[in-house]
Amino acid sequence: MGVMHIPGHEHQGPREVSLDEIRAVLGDCRLCELCQTRTNIVFGVGNPHARVLFVGEAPGRNEDLQGEPFVGRAGENLNGILALAGLRREDIYIANVLKCRPPGNRDPKPDEVLACSPFLREQIRSIWPDIIVTLGNPATHFVLKTEIGITRLRGRFHQMGRFVVMPTFHPAAALRNPKWQELLEADFRMLGDYLMRHPAGTAPAVAESAGDAPAEHLPRVGE
Ligand code: URA
């Protein structure tokens, strides 16, 4: 699936397709084998006009049971550090690369990411955030189209098409490693600083500390 075709919405762009419409297209998805073991599809939750979109990997056990992302221990960690960025949970939107839980929380398989990611791509286009925060390697690799590890990518902003991207550690992984937790918190402070210096509607097209190629040479998210 390239661009999702919703009748009456042939022209894709910011906020032209609502999250409800994307959820309706997802329906009772059977595009990969995870449909056989999931309890609930975990579509995403939050402010449909959020400035900051958080992207995780995939639902865990609690998320699968409740149908909402980041409601387990990782979610508690995330909720606790949001204030470091001056954010509340109701300000942001949270989604995952995969909408269904991989059994035993195994890593997402490439064919699952391929099947599921068009929905995340459409969520990004609908929300049209100023910043995408990618939590952990799978989300970062999907959004930034790189295989470089999170330890090397974190701590600065990157540019992906129109979006500023801040990769950081996954809050679940950080719970197991105090050093990573420290760095995760430092990244959230950096995010808060960025949001303060760039009030809504004034975010520059290119991240100040973005390395690599100029924005126009980079593909759009997920392409
Ligand atoms: N980990 C994730 O990546 N996403 C969730 O929703 C929960 C845990």
mmCIF file of C-alpha atoms and ligand atoms in Angstrom:
data_model
loop_
_atom_site.group_PDB
_atom_site.id
_atom_site.type_symbol
_atom_site.label_atom_id
_atom_site.label_comp_id
_atom_site.label_asym_id
_atom_site.label_seq_id
_atom_site.Cartn_x
_atom_site.Cartn_y
_atom_site.Cartn_z
ATOM 1 C CA MET A 1 0.000 0.000 0.000
ATOM 2 C CA GLY A 2 1.525 3.331 -1.000
ATOM 3 C CA VAL A 3 -0.871 6.163 -0.349
ATOM 4 C CA MET A 4 -4.059 5.221 1.432
ATOM 5 C CA HIS A 5 -7.083 5.950 -0.743
ATOM 6 C CA ILE A 6 -10.031 7.192 1.190
ATOM 7 C CA PRO A 7 -12.908 8.335 -1.046
ATOM 8 C CA GLY A 8 -13.000 12.125 -1.213
ATOM 9 C CA HIS A 9 -9.432 12.433 0.028
ATOM 10 C CA GLU A 10 -7.358 11.736 -3.060
ATOM 11 C CA HIS A 11 -5.055 14.698 -2.355
ATOM 12 C CA GLN A 12 -2.884 13.814 0.600
ATOM 13 C CA GLY A 13 -1.618 16.594 2.801
ATOM 14 C CA PRO A 14 -1.583 17.834 6.334
ATOM 15 C CA ARG A 15 -4.827 17.068 8.166
ATOM 16 C CA GLU A 16 -6.793 16.259 5.020
ATOM 17 C CA VAL A 17 -7.508 12.793 6.316
ATOM 18 C CA SER A 18 -8.680 12.549 9.897
ATOM 19 C CA LEU A 19 -7.380 10.004 12.356
ATOM 20 C CA ASP A 20 -10.901 8.563 12.579
ATOM 21 C CA GLU A 21 -10.900 7.942 8.849
ATOM 22 C CA ILE A 22 -7.510 6.241 9.025
ATOM 23 C CA ARG A 23 -8.759 4.104 11.925
ATOM 24 C CA ALA A 24 -11.822 3.178 9.877
ATOM 25 C CA VAL A 25 -9.645 2.012 6.981
ATOM 26 C CA LEU A 26 -7.556 -0.071 9.394
ATOM 27 C CA GLY A 27 -10.797 -1.724 10.526
ATOM 28 C CA ASP A 28 -10.320 -5.261 11.807
ATOM 29 C CA CYS A 29 -6.952 -5.461 10.034
ATOM 30 C CA ARG A 30 -5.822 -8.869 8.729
ATOM 31 C CA LEU A 31 -2.764 -7.695 6.791
ATOM 32 C CA CYS A 32 -0.264 -9.732 8.828
ATOM 33 C CA GLU A 33 -0.174 -12.731 11.135
ATOM 34 C CA LEU A 34 -0.259 -10.598 14.287
ATOM 35 C CA CYS A 35 -4.041 -10.393 13.844
ATOM 36 C CA GLN A 36 -4.228 -14.020 14.995
ATOM 37 C CA THR A 37 -2.695 -13.387 18.419
ATOM 38 C CA ARG A 38 -3.679 -9.811 19.276
ATOM 39 C CA THR A 39 -6.419 -8.924 21.745
ATOM 40 C CA ASN A 40 -6.863 -5.342 20.537
ATOM 41 C CA ILE A 41 -5.511 -3.186 17.754
ATOM 42 C CA VAL A 42 -3.556 -0.327 19.353
ATOM 43 C CA PHE A 43 -4.077 2.508 16.896
ATOM 44 C CA GLY A 44 -2.732 5.470 18.848
ATOM 45 C CA VAL A 45 -4.001 8.070 21.250
ATOM 46 C CA GLY A 46 -3.755 11.767 21.981
ATOM 47 C CA ASN A 47 -4.165 15.228 20.555
ATOM 48 C CA PRO A 48 -4.902 15.019 16.802
ATOM 49 C CA HIS A 49 -3.164 18.406 16.371
ATOM 50 C CA ALA A 50 -0.180 17.645 18.582
ATOM 51 C CA ARG A 51 3.066 19.514 18.001
ATOM 52 C CA VAL A 52 4.936 16.452 19.156
ATOM 53 C CA LEU A 53 4.253 12.929 17.929
ATOM 54 C CA PHE A 54 5.878 10.077 19.838
ATOM 55 C CA VAL A 55 6.483 6.860 17.946
ATOM 56 C CA GLY A 56 7.175 3.595 19.743
ATOM 57 C CA GLU A 57 7.826 0.096 18.491
ATOM 58 C CA ALA A 58 4.754 -2.045 19.109
ATOM 59 C CA PRO A 59 2.170 -2.686 21.811
ATOM 60 C CA GLY A 60 3.234 -4.761 24.793
ATOM 61 C CA ARG A 61 1.001 -6.954 26.940
ATOM 62 C CA ASN A 62 -0.816 -4.160 28.775
ATOM 63 C CA GLU A 63 -1.292 -2.150 25.604
ATOM 64 C CA ASP A 64 -2.689 -5.216 23.819
ATOM 65 C CA LEU A 65 -5.156 -5.770 26.642
ATOM 66 C CA GLN A 66 -6.244 -2.127 26.937
ATOM 67 C CA GLY A 67 -6.024 -1.061 23.288
ATOM 68 C CA GLU A 68 -3.931 2.004 24.156
ATOM 69 C CA PRO A 69 -0.211 2.681 23.644
ATOM 70 C CA PHE A 70 2.241 3.132 26.513
ATOM 71 C CA VAL A 71 -0.011 2.209 29.425
ATOM 72 C CA GLY A 72 2.396 -0.246 31.089
ATOM 73 C CA ARG A 73 5.691 0.410 32.860
ATOM 74 C CA ALA A 74 7.223 2.057 29.786
ATOM 75 C CA GLY A 75 4.204 4.360 29.694
ATOM 76 C CA GLU A 76 4.626 5.267 33.341
ATOM 77 C CA ASN A 77 8.227 6.194 32.644
ATOM 78 C CA LEU A 78 7.160 8.250 29.626
ATOM 79 C CA ASN A 79 4.448 10.050 31.615
ATOM 80 C CA GLY A 80 6.973 10.881 34.323
ATOM 81 C CA ILE A 81 9.521 12.484 32.026
ATOM 82 C CA LEU A 82 7.118 14.381 29.745
ATOM 83 C CA ALA A 83 7.161 17.261 32.248
ATOM 84 C CA LEU A 84 10.906 17.676 31.563
ATOM 85 C CA ALA A 85 9.868 18.784 28.081
ATOM 86 C CA GLY A 86 7.042 20.946 29.451
ATOM 87 C CA LEU A 87 4.496 18.521 28.016
ATOM 88 C CA ARG A 88 1.462 16.722 29.380
ATOM 89 C CA ARG A 89 0.132 13.487 28.001
ATOM 90 C CA GLU A 90 -2.937 15.288 26.621
ATOM 91 C CA ASP A 91 -0.694 17.614 24.577
ATOM 92 C CA ILE A 92 0.936 14.854 22.571
ATOM 93 C CA TYR A 93 -0.010 12.012 20.261
ATOM 94 C CA ILE A 94 1.458 8.542 20.715
ATOM 95 C CA ALA A 95 1.513 5.782 18.131
ATOM 96 C CA ASN A 96 3.589 2.729 17.333
ATOM 97 C CA VAL A 97 5.178 1.369 14.180
ATOM 98 C CA LEU A 98 3.144 -1.827 14.673
ATOM 99 C CA LYS A 99 -0.485 -1.635 15.755
ATOM 100 C CA CYS A 100 -0.608 -5.186 17.101
ATOM 101 C CA ARG A 101 1.482 -6.921 19.746
ATOM 102 C CA PRO A 102 4.141 -9.342 18.553
ATOM 103 C CA PRO A 103 3.821 -12.518 20.659
ATOM 104 C CA GLY A 104 6.155 -12.446 23.652
ATOM 105 C CA ASN A 105 7.177 -8.886 22.667
ATOM 106 C CA ARG A 106 9.547 -10.204 20.015
ATOM 107 C CA ASP A 107 11.037 -7.742 17.523
ATOM 108 C CA PRO A 108 8.810 -6.672 14.640
ATOM 109 C CA LYS A 109 9.403 -8.664 11.437
ATOM 110 C CA PRO A 110 10.132 -6.727 8.233
ATOM 111 C CA ASP A 111 6.931 -7.943 6.555
ATOM 112 C CA GLU A 112 4.902 -6.768 9.560
ATOM 113 C CA VAL A 113 6.491 -3.316 9.386
ATOM 114 C CA LEU A 114 5.823 -3.245 5.653
ATOM 115 C CA ALA A 115 2.162 -4.139 6.139
ATOM 116 C CA CYS A 116 1.514 -1.824 9.071
ATOM 117 C CA SER A 117 3.625 1.250 8.410
ATOM 118 C CA PRO A 118 1.299 2.895 5.845
ATOM 119 C CA PHE A 119 -1.069 3.534 8.738
ATOM 120 C CA LEU A 120 1.639 5.295 10.750
ATOM 121 C CA ARG A 121 2.623 7.259 7.666
ATOM 122 C CA GLU A 122 -0.979 8.429 7.292
ATOM 123 C CA GLN A 123 -1.160 9.287 10.990
ATOM 124 C CA ILE A 124 1.955 11.444 10.587
ATOM 125 C CA ARG A 125 0.412 13.224 7.596
ATOM 126 C CA SER A 126 -2.861 13.740 9.427
ATOM 127 C CA ILE A 127 -1.306 15.088 12.632
ATOM 128 C CA TRP A 128 1.455 16.974 10.782
ATOM 129 C CA PRO A 129 3.495 17.512 13.954
ATOM 130 C CA ASP A 130 6.422 19.888 14.315
ATOM 131 C CA ILE A 131 8.553 17.177 15.873
ATOM 132 C CA ILE A 132 8.539 13.398 15.776
ATOM 133 C CA VAL A 133 10.184 11.741 18.772
ATOM 134 C CA THR A 134 11.217 8.194 17.933
ATOM 135 C CA LEU A 135 11.544 5.898 20.927
ATOM 136 C CA GLY A 136 14.130 3.163 20.430
ATOM 137 C CA ASN A 137 15.718 1.574 17.394
ATOM 138 C CA PRO A 138 12.779 0.153 15.394
ATOM 139 C CA ALA A 139 10.867 3.470 15.410
ATOM 140 C CA THR A 140 14.038 5.430 14.677
ATOM 141 C CA HIS A 141 15.084 3.135 11.844
ATOM 142 C CA PHE A 142 11.646 3.368 10.277
ATOM 143 C CA VAL A 143 11.365 7.151 10.469
ATOM 144 C CA LEU A 144 14.979 8.089 9.671
ATOM 145 C CA LYS A 145 15.516 5.268 7.165
ATOM 146 C CA THR A 146 18.828 4.271 8.696
ATOM 147 C CA GLU A 147 20.341 1.283 10.455
ATOM 148 C CA ILE A 148 22.534 3.431 12.703
ATOM 149 C CA GLY A 149 22.013 2.636 16.376
ATOM 150 C CA ILE A 150 20.139 4.908 18.747
ATOM 151 C CA THR A 151 23.223 5.601 20.899
ATOM 152 C CA ARG A 152 24.846 7.379 17.968
ATOM 153 C CA LEU A 153 21.723 9.148 16.763
ATOM 154 C CA ARG A 154 20.301 10.454 20.021
ATOM 155 C CA GLY A 155 21.177 13.784 21.611
ATOM 156 C CA ARG A 156 20.466 15.919 18.549
ATOM 157 C CA PHE A 157 17.743 16.760 16.095
ATOM 158 C CA HIS A 158 17.571 15.315 12.620
ATOM 159 C CA GLN A 159 15.632 16.406 9.581
ATOM 160 C CA MET A 160 13.372 14.088 7.618
ATOM 161 C CA GLY A 161 11.516 15.877 4.865
ATOM 162 C CA ARG A 162 9.444 18.564 6.565
ATOM 163 C CA PHE A 163 9.769 17.033 10.002
ATOM 164 C CA VAL A 164 12.262 17.546 12.771
ATOM 165 C CA VAL A 165 13.017 14.177 14.346
ATOM 166 C CA MET A 166 14.421 13.539 17.797
ATOM 167 C CA PRO A 167 15.528 9.942 18.297
ATOM 168 C CA THR A 168 15.973 8.788 21.853
ATOM 169 C CA PHE A 169 16.061 5.674 23.994
ATOM 170 C CA HIS A 170 12.939 3.601 24.459
ATOM 171 C CA PRO A 171 11.493 4.270 27.946
ATOM 172 C CA ALA A 172 11.292 0.491 28.589
ATOM 173 C CA ALA A 173 14.968 -0.006 27.753
ATOM 174 C CA ALA A 174 15.919 2.997 29.894
ATOM 175 C CA LEU A 175 14.226 1.372 32.890
ATOM 176 C CA ARG A 176 16.832 -1.396 32.658
ATOM 177 C CA ASN A 177 19.815 0.937 32.272
ATOM 178 C CA PRO A 178 20.248 4.006 34.543
ATOM 179 C CA LYS A 179 22.729 5.627 32.135
ATOM 180 C CA TRP A 180 20.177 5.431 29.315
ATOM 181 C CA GLN A 181 17.513 6.845 31.617
ATOM 182 C CA GLU A 182 19.800 9.796 32.320
ATOM 183 C CA LEU A 183 20.331 10.366 28.600
ATOM 184 C CA LEU A 184 16.619 9.934 27.862
ATOM 185 C CA GLU A 185 15.861 12.636 30.418
ATOM 186 C CA ALA A 186 18.554 14.897 28.933
ATOM 187 C CA ASP A 187 16.938 14.462 25.508
ATOM 188 C CA PHE A 188 13.525 15.413 26.910
ATOM 189 C CA ARG A 189 15.027 18.592 28.391
ATOM 190 C CA MET A 190 16.535 19.336 24.977
ATOM 191 C CA LEU A 191 13.069 18.826 23.457
ATOM 192 C CA GLY A 192 11.510 21.210 25.984
ATOM 193 C CA ASP A 193 14.144 23.799 25.201
ATOM 194 C CA TYR A 194 13.473 23.435 21.466
ATOM 195 C CA LEU A 195 9.706 23.788 21.934
ATOM 196 C CA MET A 196 10.199 26.909 24.019
ATOM 197 C CA ARG A 197 12.509 28.513 21.489
ATOM 198 C CA HIS A 198 10.159 27.660 18.627
ATOM 199 C CA PRO A 199 6.590 28.424 19.701
ATOM 200 C CA ALA A 200 3.738 26.795 17.754
ATOM 201 C CA GLY A 201 3.650 27.817 14.112
ATOM 202 C CA THR A 202 7.234 29.076 14.025
ATOM 203 C CA ALA A 203 9.185 25.816 13.770
ATOM 204 C CA PRO A 204 11.925 26.210 11.182
ATOM 205 C CA ALA A 205 11.886 23.945 8.136
ATOM 206 C CA VAL A 206 15.312 22.570 8.985
ATOM 207 C CA ALA A 207 16.495 21.355 12.364
ATOM 208 C CA GLU A 208 19.297 23.577 13.596
ATOM 209 C CA SER A 209 21.509 20.719 14.600
ATOM 210 C CA ALA A 210 20.501 18.431 11.744
ATOM 211 C CA GLY A 211 23.526 16.873 10.165
ATOM 212 C CA ASP A 212 23.766 15.128 6.821
ATOM 213 C CA ALA A 213 21.929 16.343 3.744
ATOM 214 C CA PRO A 214 19.747 19.431 3.386
ATOM 215 C CA ALA A 215 16.037 18.788 3.903
ATOM 216 C CA GLU A 216 15.127 18.923 0.235
ATOM 217 C CA HIS A 217 17.473 16.017 -0.481
ATOM 218 C CA LEU A 218 15.833 13.781 2.050
ATOM 219 C CA PRO A 219 12.795 11.618 1.354
ATOM 220 C CA ARG A 220 9.522 12.067 3.159
ATOM 221 C CA VAL A 221 8.939 10.039 6.265
ATOM 222 C CA GLY A 222 8.430 6.368 5.501
ATOM 223 C CA GLU A 223 9.272 6.646 1.788
HETATM 224 N N1 URA B 1 6.441 -0.168 23.981
HETATM 225 C C1 URA B 1 6.162 0.396 22.784
HETATM 226 O O1 URA B 1 7.030 0.552 21.943
HETATM 227 N N2 URA B 1 4.909 0.805 22.572
HETATM 228 C C2 URA B 1 3.934 0.677 23.454
HETATM 229 O O2 URA B 1 2.813 1.074 23.166
HETATM 230 C C3 URA B 1 4.249 0.092 24.692
HETATM 231 C C4 URA B 1 5.499 -0.325 24.932
#
